[in-house]
GROMACS .gro file of C-alpha atoms in nm:
model
  474
    1MET     CA    1   0.000   0.000   0.000
    2HIS     CA    2   0.160   0.324  -0.114
    3LEU     CA    3   0.107   0.669   0.026
    4LYS     CA    4  -0.177   0.824  -0.175
    5ARG     CA    5  -0.423   1.098  -0.108
    6LEU     CA    6  -0.620   1.360  -0.291
    7CYS     CA    7  -0.682   1.708  -0.163
    8GLY     CA    8  -0.925   1.782  -0.439
    9LEU     CA    9  -1.064   2.092  -0.606
   10VAL     CA   10  -1.272   2.240  -0.330
   11ALA     CA   11  -1.352   2.598  -0.409
   12GLY     CA   12  -1.655   2.518  -0.625
   13GLY     CA   13  -1.883   2.478  -0.323
   14LEU     CA   14  -2.132   2.217  -0.213
   15ILE     CA   15  -2.292   1.977  -0.459
   16LEU     CA   16  -2.669   1.978  -0.455
   17ALA     CA   17  -2.896   1.746  -0.649
   18GLN     CA   18  -3.248   1.620  -0.606
   19PRO     CA   19  -3.337   1.266  -0.494
   20ALA     CA   20  -3.443   1.012  -0.751
   21SER     CA   21  -3.807   1.026  -0.647
   22ALA     CA   22  -4.019   1.225  -0.409
   23GLN     CA   23  -4.062   1.064  -0.071
   24GLU     CA   24  -4.310   1.124   0.209
   25PHE     CA   25  -4.166   1.388   0.437
   26ASP     CA   26  -4.024   1.244   0.759
   27ARG     CA   27  -3.889   1.509   0.994
   28THR     CA   28  -3.788   1.240   1.246
   29GLY     CA   29  -3.558   1.082   0.990
   30TRP     CA   30  -3.399   1.418   0.913
   31PHE     CA   31  -3.335   1.481   1.282
   32ALA     CA   32  -3.163   1.140   1.289
   33ASP     CA   33  -2.951   1.239   0.987
   34LEU     CA   34  -2.850   1.565   1.153
   35GLU     CA   35  -2.750   1.382   1.469
   36GLN     CA   36  -2.558   1.125   1.265
   37MET     CA   37  -2.376   1.408   1.090
   38ARG     CA   38  -2.289   1.571   1.423
   39ASP     CA   39  -2.162   1.243   1.568
   40ALA     CA   40  -1.955   1.172   1.257
   41MET     CA   41  -1.795   1.515   1.282
   42SER     CA   42  -1.722   1.462   1.652
   43LEU     CA   43  -1.522   1.154   1.560
   44GLY     CA   44  -1.370   1.240   1.225
   45TYR     CA   45  -1.371   1.614   1.146
   46ALA     CA   46  -1.009   1.725   1.164
   47ASN     CA   47  -1.075   2.100   1.192
   48MET     CA   48  -1.341   2.088   1.463
   49GLU     CA   49  -1.114   2.236   1.731
   50TRP     CA   50  -1.014   2.515   1.493
   51ALA     CA   51  -1.377   2.587   1.407
   52ALA     CA   52  -1.474   2.609   1.774
   53SER     CA   53  -1.186   2.838   1.870
   54GLU     CA   54  -1.150   3.051   1.557
   55ARG     CA   55  -1.480   3.056   1.371
   56GLN     CA   56  -1.804   3.001   1.561
   57SER     CA   57  -1.986   2.865   1.861
   58LEU     CA   58  -2.056   2.499   1.785
   59LYS     CA   59  -2.359   2.515   2.012
   60THR     CA   60  -2.502   2.799   1.805
   61ALA     CA   61  -2.428   2.613   1.483
   62TRP     CA   62  -2.600   2.301   1.619
   63ASP     CA   63  -2.899   2.487   1.764
   64THR     CA   64  -2.949   2.674   1.437
   65ALA     CA   65  -2.941   2.354   1.232
   66TYR     CA   66  -3.170   2.170   1.474
   67ALA     CA   67  -3.422   2.453   1.465
   68ALA     CA   68  -3.406   2.464   1.085
   69VAL     CA   69  -3.485   2.092   1.060
   70GLY     CA   70  -3.768   2.141   1.310
   71ALA     CA   71  -3.910   2.421   1.093
   72SER     CA   72  -3.874   2.227   0.767
   73THR     CA   73  -4.190   2.134   0.583
   74ASP     CA   74  -4.054   1.902   0.318
   75ASP     CA   75  -3.742   1.711   0.218
   76ALA     CA   76  -3.605   2.005   0.020
   77SER     CA   77  -3.608   2.242   0.318
   78ALA     CA   78  -3.460   1.972   0.544
   79ARG     CA   79  -3.180   1.915   0.291
   80THR     CA   80  -3.116   2.288   0.292
   81ALA     CA   81  -3.087   2.285   0.672
   82LEU     CA   82  -2.815   2.016   0.664
   83THR     CA   83  -2.637   2.184   0.374
   84ARG     CA   84  -2.628   2.513   0.562
   85PHE     CA   85  -2.499   2.334   0.871
   86ALA     CA   86  -2.206   2.200   0.665
   87SER     CA   87  -2.140   2.534   0.497
   88SER     CA   88  -2.140   2.719   0.832
   89PHE     CA   89  -1.791   2.575   0.891
   90ALA     CA   90  -1.658   2.756   0.581
   91ASP     CA   91  -1.425   2.462   0.525
   92GLY     CA   92  -1.365   2.375   0.162
   93HIS     CA   93  -1.341   2.005   0.242
   94VAL     CA   94  -1.673   1.983   0.432
   95SER     CA   95  -1.966   1.913   0.202
   96VAL     CA   96  -2.288   1.717   0.161
   97ARG     CA   97  -2.361   1.539  -0.165
   98TRP     CA   98  -2.723   1.441  -0.215
   99PRO     CA   99  -2.844   1.144  -0.423
  100ALA     CA  100  -2.842   1.214  -0.795
  101ALA     CA  101  -3.166   1.300  -0.969
  102ALA     CA  102  -3.158   0.991  -1.188
  103ALA     CA  103  -2.903   0.730  -1.276
  104GLN     CA  104  -2.813   0.751  -1.641
  105SER     CA  105  -2.766   0.421  -1.814
  106GLY     CA  106  -2.685   0.301  -2.160
  107GLY     CA  107  -2.468   0.472  -2.416
  108ALA     CA  108  -2.112   0.404  -2.504
  109GLY     CA  109  -1.857   0.317  -2.241
  110PRO     CA  110  -1.554   0.533  -2.171
  111ALA     CA  111  -1.334   0.587  -2.474
  112SER     CA  112  -1.022   0.585  -2.261
  113PRO     CA  113  -0.908   0.434  -1.930
  114CYS     CA  114  -0.831   0.794  -1.831
  115ALA     CA  115  -1.199   0.866  -1.762
  116GLY     CA  116  -1.149   0.771  -1.398
  117LEU     CA  117  -0.788   0.889  -1.363
  118ALA     CA  118  -0.831   1.236  -1.508
  119PRO     CA  119  -1.190   1.364  -1.485
  120GLY     CA  120  -1.082   1.724  -1.551
  121GLY     CA  121  -1.148   2.036  -1.351
  122ALA     CA  122  -0.885   2.294  -1.451
  123SER     CA  123  -1.076   2.607  -1.547
  124ASP     CA  124  -0.943   2.955  -1.627
  125ARG     CA  125  -0.622   2.810  -1.767
  126GLN     CA  126  -0.484   3.143  -1.887
  127GLY     CA  127  -0.546   3.364  -1.584
  128ALA     CA  128  -0.530   3.743  -1.592
  129PHE     CA  129  -0.171   3.805  -1.702
  130PRO     CA  130  -0.218   3.749  -2.079
  131GLY     CA  131  -0.453   4.050  -2.065
  132MET     CA  132  -0.167   4.282  -1.973
  133PRO     CA  133  -0.016   4.505  -2.245
  134GLY     CA  134   0.307   4.361  -2.381
  135TYR     CA  135   0.254   4.007  -2.250
  136GLU     CA  136   0.470   3.762  -2.448
  137PRO     CA  137   0.337   3.404  -2.429
  138VAL     CA  138   0.572   3.109  -2.432
  139PRO     CA  139   0.480   2.922  -2.752
  140GLY     CA  140   0.411   2.550  -2.772
  141ASP     CA  141   0.163   2.285  -2.669
  142ASP     CA  142   0.268   2.296  -2.303
  143SER     CA  143   0.108   2.639  -2.268
  144ALA     CA  144  -0.233   2.481  -2.327
  145ILE     CA  145  -0.182   2.305  -1.992
  146LEU     CA  146   0.030   2.551  -1.794
  147ALA     CA  147   0.032   2.888  -1.963
  148ALA     CA  148   0.359   3.079  -1.937
  149GLY     CA  149   0.479   3.416  -2.054
  150LEU     CA  150   0.688   3.725  -1.991
  151VAL     CA  151   0.563   4.075  -1.922
  152THR     CA  152   0.740   4.402  -1.845
  153VAL     CA  153   0.579   4.639  -1.596
  154ASP     CA  154   0.737   4.974  -1.506
  155GLY     CA  155   1.078   4.854  -1.622
  156LYS     CA  156   1.061   4.524  -1.432
  157ARG     CA  157   1.048   4.202  -1.633
  158PHE     CA  158   0.841   3.919  -1.485
  159GLY     CA  159   0.816   3.557  -1.590
  160VAL     CA  160   0.468   3.418  -1.520
  161LEU     CA  161   0.367   3.053  -1.483
  162ARG     CA  162  -0.007   2.997  -1.458
  163ILE     CA  163  -0.110   2.685  -1.261
  164PRO     CA  164  -0.492   2.657  -1.261
  165ALA     CA  165  -0.487   2.325  -1.069
  166PHE     CA  166  -0.225   2.088  -0.934
  167GLY     CA  167  -0.201   1.739  -1.081
  168GLN     CA  168  -0.263   1.550  -1.400
  169PHE     CA  169  -0.615   1.453  -1.290
  170ALA     CA  170  -0.735   1.804  -1.382
  171PHE     CA  171  -0.601   1.780  -1.738
  172PRO     CA  172  -0.751   1.481  -1.926
  173GLU     CA  173  -0.543   1.545  -2.236
  174ILE     CA  174  -0.224   1.446  -2.051
  175CYS     CA  175  -0.349   1.098  -1.965
  176ASN     CA  176  -0.532   1.055  -2.296
  177GLY     CA  177  -0.216   1.142  -2.488
  178ILE     CA  178  -0.011   0.884  -2.300
  179ALA     CA  179  -0.281   0.619  -2.345
  180ALA     CA  180  -0.298   0.687  -2.718
  181ALA     CA  181   0.080   0.679  -2.757
  182ARG     CA  182   0.092   0.343  -2.581
  183SER     CA  183  -0.215   0.210  -2.766
  184ILE     CA  184  -0.390   0.147  -2.435
  185GLY     CA  185  -0.763   0.086  -2.472
  186THR     CA  186  -1.037   0.044  -2.215
  187ALA     CA  187  -0.907  -0.304  -2.125
  188CYS     CA  188  -0.660  -0.164  -1.873
  189ASP     CA  189  -0.626  -0.364  -1.550
  190GLU     CA  190  -0.523  -0.229  -1.210
  191ALA     CA  191  -0.151  -0.257  -1.280
  192CYS     CA  192  -0.200  -0.087  -1.617
  193LEU     CA  193  -0.398   0.197  -1.457
  194GLU     CA  194  -0.136   0.246  -1.186
  195ASP     CA  195   0.139   0.267  -1.448
  196LEU     CA  196  -0.068   0.505  -1.659
  197GLU     CA  197  -0.136   0.731  -1.362
  198LYS     CA  198   0.232   0.734  -1.267
  199ALA     CA  199   0.327   0.832  -1.622
  200ALA     CA  200   0.067   1.110  -1.622
  201HIS     CA  201   0.198   1.244  -1.290
  202ALA     CA  202   0.549   1.251  -1.437
  203GLU     CA  203   0.430   1.427  -1.754
  204PHE     CA  204   0.249   1.698  -1.556
  205VAL     CA  205   0.571   1.774  -1.367
  206ALA     CA  206   0.767   1.755  -1.693
  207ILE     CA  207   0.540   2.019  -1.847
  208ALA     CA  208   0.604   2.246  -1.550
  209THR     CA  209   0.978   2.179  -1.586
  210ARG     CA  210   0.983   2.277  -1.954
  211GLN     CA  211   0.780   2.591  -1.892
  212LEU     CA  212   1.003   2.700  -1.605
  213ARG     CA  213   1.313   2.648  -1.816
  214ALA     CA  214   1.162   2.852  -2.096
  215LEU     CA  215   1.084   3.134  -1.854
  216ALA     CA  216   1.429   3.122  -1.696
  217ALA     CA  217   1.582   3.146  -2.042
  218GLY     CA  218   1.403   3.480  -2.083
  219GLU     CA  219   1.608   3.612  -1.790
  220PRO     CA  220   1.325   3.783  -1.602
  221ASP     CA  221   1.394   3.991  -1.292
  222ALA     CA  222   1.144   3.783  -1.094
  223LEU     CA  223   0.916   3.482  -1.136
  224ILE     CA  224   0.543   3.485  -1.060
  225ILE     CA  225   0.344   3.167  -0.997
  226ASP     CA  226  -0.020   3.251  -1.059
  227LEU     CA  227  -0.249   3.040  -0.834
  228ALA     CA  228  -0.553   3.267  -0.849
  229ARG     CA  229  -0.869   3.053  -0.865
  230ASN     CA  230  -0.661   2.736  -0.828
  231GLY     CA  231  -0.893   2.513  -0.622
  232GLY     CA  232  -0.627   2.255  -0.531
  233GLY     CA  233  -0.526   1.912  -0.650
  234ASP     CA  234  -0.256   1.675  -0.530
  235ASP     CA  235   0.100   1.662  -0.397
  236SER     CA  236   0.251   1.784  -0.721
  237SER     CA  237   0.222   2.118  -0.541
  238GLU     CA  238   0.506   2.013  -0.309
  239ALA     CA  239   0.716   1.893  -0.603
  240ILE     CA  240   0.673   2.211  -0.809
  241ALA     CA  241   0.742   2.424  -0.500
  242ARG     CA  242   1.088   2.269  -0.491
  243MET     CA  243   1.139   2.345  -0.859
  244VAL     CA  244   1.107   2.722  -0.809
  245THR     CA  245   1.366   2.762  -0.532
  246ARG     CA  246   1.700   2.618  -0.429
  247ARG     CA  247   1.624   2.662  -0.063
  248PRO     CA  248   1.562   2.334   0.119
  249LEU     CA  249   1.190   2.329   0.201
  250ARG     CA  250   1.073   2.174   0.526
  251SER     CA  251   0.718   2.051   0.472
  252ALA     CA  252   0.430   2.121   0.707
  253ARG     CA  253   0.356   1.903   1.007
  254ILE     CA  254   0.043   1.689   0.977
  255GLY     CA  255  -0.214   1.609   1.242
  256MET     CA  256  -0.399   1.280   1.192
  257MET     CA  257  -0.720   1.160   1.356
  258ARG     CA  258  -0.792   0.910   1.632
  259THR     CA  259  -1.015   0.702   1.407
  260PRO     CA  260  -1.030   0.335   1.301
  261ALA     CA  261  -0.945   0.439   0.944
  262TRP     CA  262  -0.614   0.591   1.053
  263THR     CA  263  -0.542   0.291   1.274
  264ALA     CA  264  -0.597   0.057   0.979
  265LYS     CA  265  -0.378   0.270   0.750
  266LEU     CA  266  -0.092   0.271   0.999
  267ASP     CA  267  -0.128  -0.102   1.065
  268SER     CA  268  -0.097  -0.166   0.693
  269ASP     CA  269   0.210   0.057   0.656
  270ILE     CA  270   0.380  -0.100   0.959
  271GLU     CA  271   0.314  -0.446   0.818
  272GLU     CA  272   0.463  -0.351   0.480
  273LEU     CA  273   0.776  -0.198   0.633
  274THR     CA  274   0.820  -0.495   0.867
  275ALA     CA  275   0.801  -0.735   0.574
  276MET     CA  276   1.082  -0.563   0.384
  277ARG     CA  277   1.305  -0.523   0.691
  278PRO     CA  278   1.492  -0.863   0.682
  279SER     CA  279   1.629  -0.802   0.332
  280LEU     CA  280   1.777  -0.463   0.416
  281ALA     CA  281   2.137  -0.369   0.497
  282ALA     CA  282   2.206  -0.281   0.859
  283ALA     CA  283   2.200   0.095   0.808
  284ASP     CA  284   1.876   0.083   0.612
  285ARG     CA  285   1.725  -0.151   0.870
  286ALA     CA  286   1.797   0.108   1.139
  287THR     CA  287   1.621   0.375   0.934
  288VAL     CA  288   1.319   0.152   0.881
  289ASP     CA  289   1.312   0.064   1.249
  290GLY     CA  290   1.290   0.435   1.326
  291LEU     CA  291   1.000   0.476   1.083
  292ILE     CA  292   0.821   0.175   1.231
  293ALA     CA  293   0.866   0.320   1.580
  294GLN     CA  294   0.712   0.652   1.470
  295MET     CA  295   0.420   0.479   1.300
  296THR     CA  296   0.363   0.248   1.596
  297ALA     CA  297   0.349   0.540   1.838
  298ALA     CA  298   0.098   0.716   1.614
  299ARG     CA  299  -0.105   0.397   1.561
  300ASP     CA  300  -0.130   0.339   1.936
  301GLU     CA  301  -0.259   0.693   1.988
  302THR     CA  302  -0.522   0.658   1.715
  303ARG     CA  303  -0.672   0.367   1.908
  304THR     CA  304  -0.782   0.598   2.191
  305PRO     CA  305  -1.047   0.843   2.067
  306CYS     CA  306  -1.123   1.172   2.235
  307ASP     CA  307  -1.485   1.244   2.329
  308ARG     CA  308  -1.545   1.583   2.170
  309SER     CA  309  -1.924   1.582   2.215
  310PRO     CA  310  -1.910   1.851   2.491
  311MET     CA  311  -1.788   2.096   2.225
  312TRP     CA  312  -2.139   2.101   2.076
  313ARG     CA  313  -2.251   2.249   2.408
  314ASP     CA  314  -1.960   2.496   2.408
  315GLU     CA  315  -1.808   2.305   2.696
  316PRO     CA  316  -1.432   2.239   2.722
  317VAL     CA  317  -1.271   1.902   2.657
  318SER     CA  318  -0.948   1.783   2.812
  319CYS     CA  319  -0.819   1.591   2.510
  320SER     CA  320  -0.769   1.628   2.136
  321GLN     CA  321  -0.885   1.405   1.854
  322LEU     CA  322  -0.568   1.499   1.666
  323VAL     CA  323  -0.242   1.304   1.679
  324GLU     CA  324   0.091   1.454   1.574
  325THR     CA  325   0.391   1.219   1.579
  326GLY     CA  326   0.622   1.298   1.289
  327LEU     CA  327   0.403   1.281   0.980
  328SER     CA  328   0.462   1.566   0.734
  329ALA     CA  329   0.287   1.693   0.424
  330THR     CA  330   0.518   1.472   0.215
  331GLY     CA  331   0.474   1.164   0.433
  332TRP     CA  332   0.695   1.014   0.702
  333ILE     CA  333   0.995   1.149   0.512
  334ASN     CA  334   0.986   1.528   0.518
  335GLY     CA  335   1.060   1.694   0.185
  336HIS     CA  336   1.357   1.861   0.355
  337ASP     CA  337   1.517   1.515   0.380
  338ALA     CA  338   1.432   1.387   0.030
  339ASP     CA  339   1.784   1.274  -0.054
  340GLN     CA  340   1.779   1.025   0.233
  341VAL     CA  341   1.501   0.820   0.076
  342ARG     CA  342   1.572   0.834  -0.299
  343GLY     CA  343   1.579   0.485  -0.450
  344LYS     CA  344   1.508   0.309  -0.122
  345PRO     CA  345   1.256   0.024  -0.115
  346TRP     CA  346   1.033   0.223   0.122
  347GLU     CA  347   1.039   0.547  -0.080
  348ALA     CA  348   0.691   0.514  -0.232
  349LEU     CA  349   0.542   0.411   0.103
  350THR     CA  350   0.685   0.697   0.305
  351PHE     CA  351   0.748   0.985   0.062
  352SER     CA  352   0.460   1.117  -0.149
  353LEU     CA  353   0.688   1.300  -0.394
  354ALA     CA  354   0.817   0.967  -0.523
  355SER     CA  355   0.530   0.989  -0.773
  356TYR     CA  356   0.650   1.324  -0.906
  357PRO     CA  357   1.004   1.319  -1.048
  358TYR     CA  358   1.119   1.678  -1.014
  359GLU     CA  359   1.434   1.883  -1.052
  360ALA     CA  360   1.490   2.118  -0.761
  361GLY     CA  361   1.595   2.478  -0.813
  362ILE     CA  362   1.515   2.535  -1.180
  363TRP     CA  363   1.445   2.893  -1.073
  364ASP     CA  364   1.661   3.057  -0.808
  365GLY     CA  365   1.564   3.423  -0.811
  366PRO     CA  366   1.299   3.650  -0.658
  367LEU     CA  367   0.970   3.464  -0.639
  368TYR     CA  368   0.610   3.583  -0.604
  369VAL     CA  369   0.302   3.363  -0.559
  370VAL     CA  370  -0.042   3.500  -0.643
  371VAL     CA  371  -0.339   3.375  -0.438
  372ASP     CA  372  -0.698   3.490  -0.405
  373GLN     CA  373  -1.023   3.368  -0.253
  374GLY     CA  374  -1.038   3.091  -0.512
  375SER     CA  375  -0.698   2.950  -0.410
  376ALA     CA  376  -0.753   2.646  -0.190
  377SER     CA  377  -0.618   2.316  -0.063
  378SER     CA  378  -0.301   2.224  -0.258
  379ALA     CA  379  -0.270   2.582  -0.379
  380GLU     CA  380  -0.252   2.691  -0.016
  381GLN     CA  381  -0.006   2.408   0.051
  382PHE     CA  382   0.219   2.540  -0.226
  383ALA     CA  383   0.202   2.900  -0.106
  384SER     CA  384   0.251   2.818   0.261
  385VAL     CA  385   0.549   2.583   0.222
  386LEU     CA  386   0.732   2.848   0.020
  387ARG     CA  387   0.636   3.134   0.252
  388ASP     CA  388   0.707   2.943   0.572
  389ASN     CA  389   1.056   2.864   0.444
  390ASP     CA  390   1.114   3.229   0.345
  391ALA     CA  391   1.140   3.130  -0.021
  392ALA     CA  392   0.860   3.344  -0.170
  393VAL     CA  393   0.654   3.658  -0.122
  394ILE     CA  394   0.278   3.600  -0.137
  395ILE     CA  395   0.072   3.861  -0.321
  396GLY     CA  396  -0.299   3.892  -0.391
  397ALA     CA  397  -0.605   3.847  -0.170
  398PRO     CA  398  -0.658   3.611   0.127
  399SER     CA  399  -0.703   3.252   0.012
  400PHE     CA  400  -1.014   3.036   0.043
  401GLY     CA  401  -0.912   2.845   0.358
  402ALA     CA  402  -0.931   2.470   0.299
  403GLY     CA  403  -0.604   2.332   0.433
  404CYS     CA  404  -0.540   1.960   0.446
  405GLY     CA  405  -0.800   1.745   0.275
  406HIS     CA  406  -0.851   1.371   0.249
  407TRP     CA  407  -0.529   1.191   0.332
  408LEU     CA  408  -0.699   0.851   0.340
  409GLY     CA  409  -0.904   0.903   0.027
  410GLY     CA  410  -1.206   1.090   0.160
  411GLU     CA  411  -1.453   0.805   0.215
  412PRO     CA  412  -1.781   0.986   0.293
  413VAL     CA  413  -2.029   0.912   0.571
  414ARG     CA  414  -2.363   0.799   0.428
  415LEU     CA  415  -2.667   0.937   0.611
  416ASN     CA  416  -2.910   0.657   0.696
  417ASN     CA  417  -3.235   0.840   0.626
  418SER     CA  418  -3.170   1.055   0.320
  419GLY     CA  419  -2.870   0.880   0.166
  420GLY     CA  420  -2.675   1.205   0.165
  421GLU     CA  421  -2.298   1.167   0.176
  422VAL     CA  422  -2.103   1.384   0.418
  423SER     CA  423  -1.740   1.450   0.335
  424MET     CA  424  -1.494   1.604   0.579
  425PRO     CA  425  -1.114   1.637   0.605
  426ASP     CA  426  -0.923   1.374   0.803
  427CYS     CA  427  -0.599   1.567   0.853
  428VAL     CA  428  -0.462   1.906   0.956
  429ARG     CA  429  -0.170   2.087   0.797
  430TYR     CA  430   0.014   2.320   1.037
  431ARG     CA  431   0.190   2.640   0.937
  432ALA     CA  432   0.539   2.711   1.073
  433ASP     CA  433   0.386   2.924   1.349
  434GLY     CA  434   0.154   2.641   1.454
  435ALA     CA  435  -0.158   2.783   1.289
  436ASN     CA  436  -0.400   2.551   1.110
  437GLU     CA  437  -0.371   2.613   0.736
  438VAL     CA  438  -0.752   2.597   0.709
  439GLY     CA  439  -0.746   2.957   0.831
  440GLY     CA  440  -0.621   3.058   0.486
  441ILE     CA  441  -0.313   3.238   0.353
  442VAL     CA  442  -0.292   3.613   0.413
  443PRO     CA  443  -0.067   3.767   0.145
  444ASP     CA  444   0.237   3.977   0.229
  445VAL     CA  445   0.126   4.224  -0.039
  446LEU     CA  446  -0.250   4.273  -0.053
  447ILE     CA  447  -0.412   4.333  -0.391
  448PRO     CA  448  -0.788   4.402  -0.407
  449LEU     CA  449  -0.878   4.102  -0.623
  450ARG     CA  450  -1.248   4.019  -0.611
  451ASN     CA  451  -1.434   3.704  -0.711
  452ASN     CA  452  -1.655   3.895  -0.954
  453ASP     CA  453  -1.373   4.086  -1.124
  454THR     CA  454  -1.354   4.048  -1.499
  455ARG     CA  455  -1.027   3.934  -1.654
  456GLN     CA  456  -0.962   4.295  -1.755
  457GLN     CA  457  -1.016   4.421  -1.400
  458ARG     CA  458  -0.787   4.157  -1.253
  459ALA     CA  459  -0.515   4.235  -1.506
  460THR     CA  460  -0.543   4.607  -1.428
  461ARG     CA  461  -0.522   4.550  -1.051
  462MET     CA  462  -0.230   4.309  -1.086
  463ARG     CA  463  -0.040   4.543  -1.317
  464ALA     CA  464  -0.077   4.831  -1.071
  465ALA     CA  465   0.053   4.612  -0.789
  466LEU     CA  466   0.351   4.491  -0.991
  467ALA     CA  467   0.439   4.847  -1.084
  468SER     CA  468   0.467   4.935  -0.715
  469LEU     CA  469   0.678   4.631  -0.619
  470THR     CA  470   1.041   4.665  -0.527
  471ILE     CA  471   1.190   4.333  -0.635
  472THR     CA  472   1.398   4.170  -0.366
  473SER     CA  473   1.490   3.810  -0.298
  474PRO     CA  474   1.275   3.657  -0.021
   0.00000   0.00000   0.00000
């Protein structure tokens, strides 16, 4: 079992759909669903402590939702009450998905095995910078995926790399191109799919590599990574962060949950490491023993849950449902120590960047990262790891605030009455100062970017901000 997780594109909001058929309204069942949702969050919602201390009274949130269900007159209004309860946490990874209106059947099957590996999701691929006077795009097919260009503002020359989402899954043409080149049809078994996904991950990073080299060749005074409206993605964010600086980047600490799912994951990883141990050289065996000890300590803590139910009454609790024992945003091997794991048998199990072959330090000059309210999840991970290691200056508007997502895959909780599926994050990513990343990224240089700005307005606001910048290395 290898280390895999998906943060996901989260900034699009909650997903609402109608049930397959109208049912007789049952308020009692909806109360049961609301209570099931509360209990599931008590056990498994990673940012519950943050929400209670930084955002809102959980008692007020619960009382408001309970009253709304009590006042509901049909299934639609009861659904709205639960949806609003989820959205009151303003957490991009908390959502309720309702049963689809109707299952669609028939028709042709998927034309490519990539249908499940790369469903798409990268919108606004160009961003605002091409709208600036004098913008010079980098030519070539790679710019259809990650647009790049050079622009001069008030005598300062900037290279700009636009990343609308992190990971190959948001760009179906990457996977489809590899499948076509290899003549892979729909008869692609699990091993075939894993190999195809790995190749697509590598190609996404390769595209970023080529675009960064093209920009560096233009000898700009500074590089801008444009993450405006980037809703997230996967751990390619950590790989590409290392490509735009030569500073060693220490990845964020991760808090995991005291849940059976985390216990099972750690049990599996311990078993896999233990199995490879006898064949290792003495020095490697010592390293693996250290990893096993860390995982065992974490596993033992996950077996003892914390009762957080008093928090719904705004009462204190004397424990935490979070466990922090050495796991980082890049796995049990922190990205700062990448060289220690390269080529080792346990690399894929303990280091998430093993899936993303990257070249560190392609760019080594002044670096700016643009974020706005649409920047979430992996986009925030990218910005924070660079900022917390003093490798970049963040510009733009405060980010969405999603933080760590679904480390274990994001298996939702199915509500017994309505069939709604509740999704919530199972991990916390901590900033260097100890803050939960779900609080969002506040830029060093604020630019009044608004969600309803046109492309022209955003380009005008960005150009004015760049004109006022004094370029310095972070």
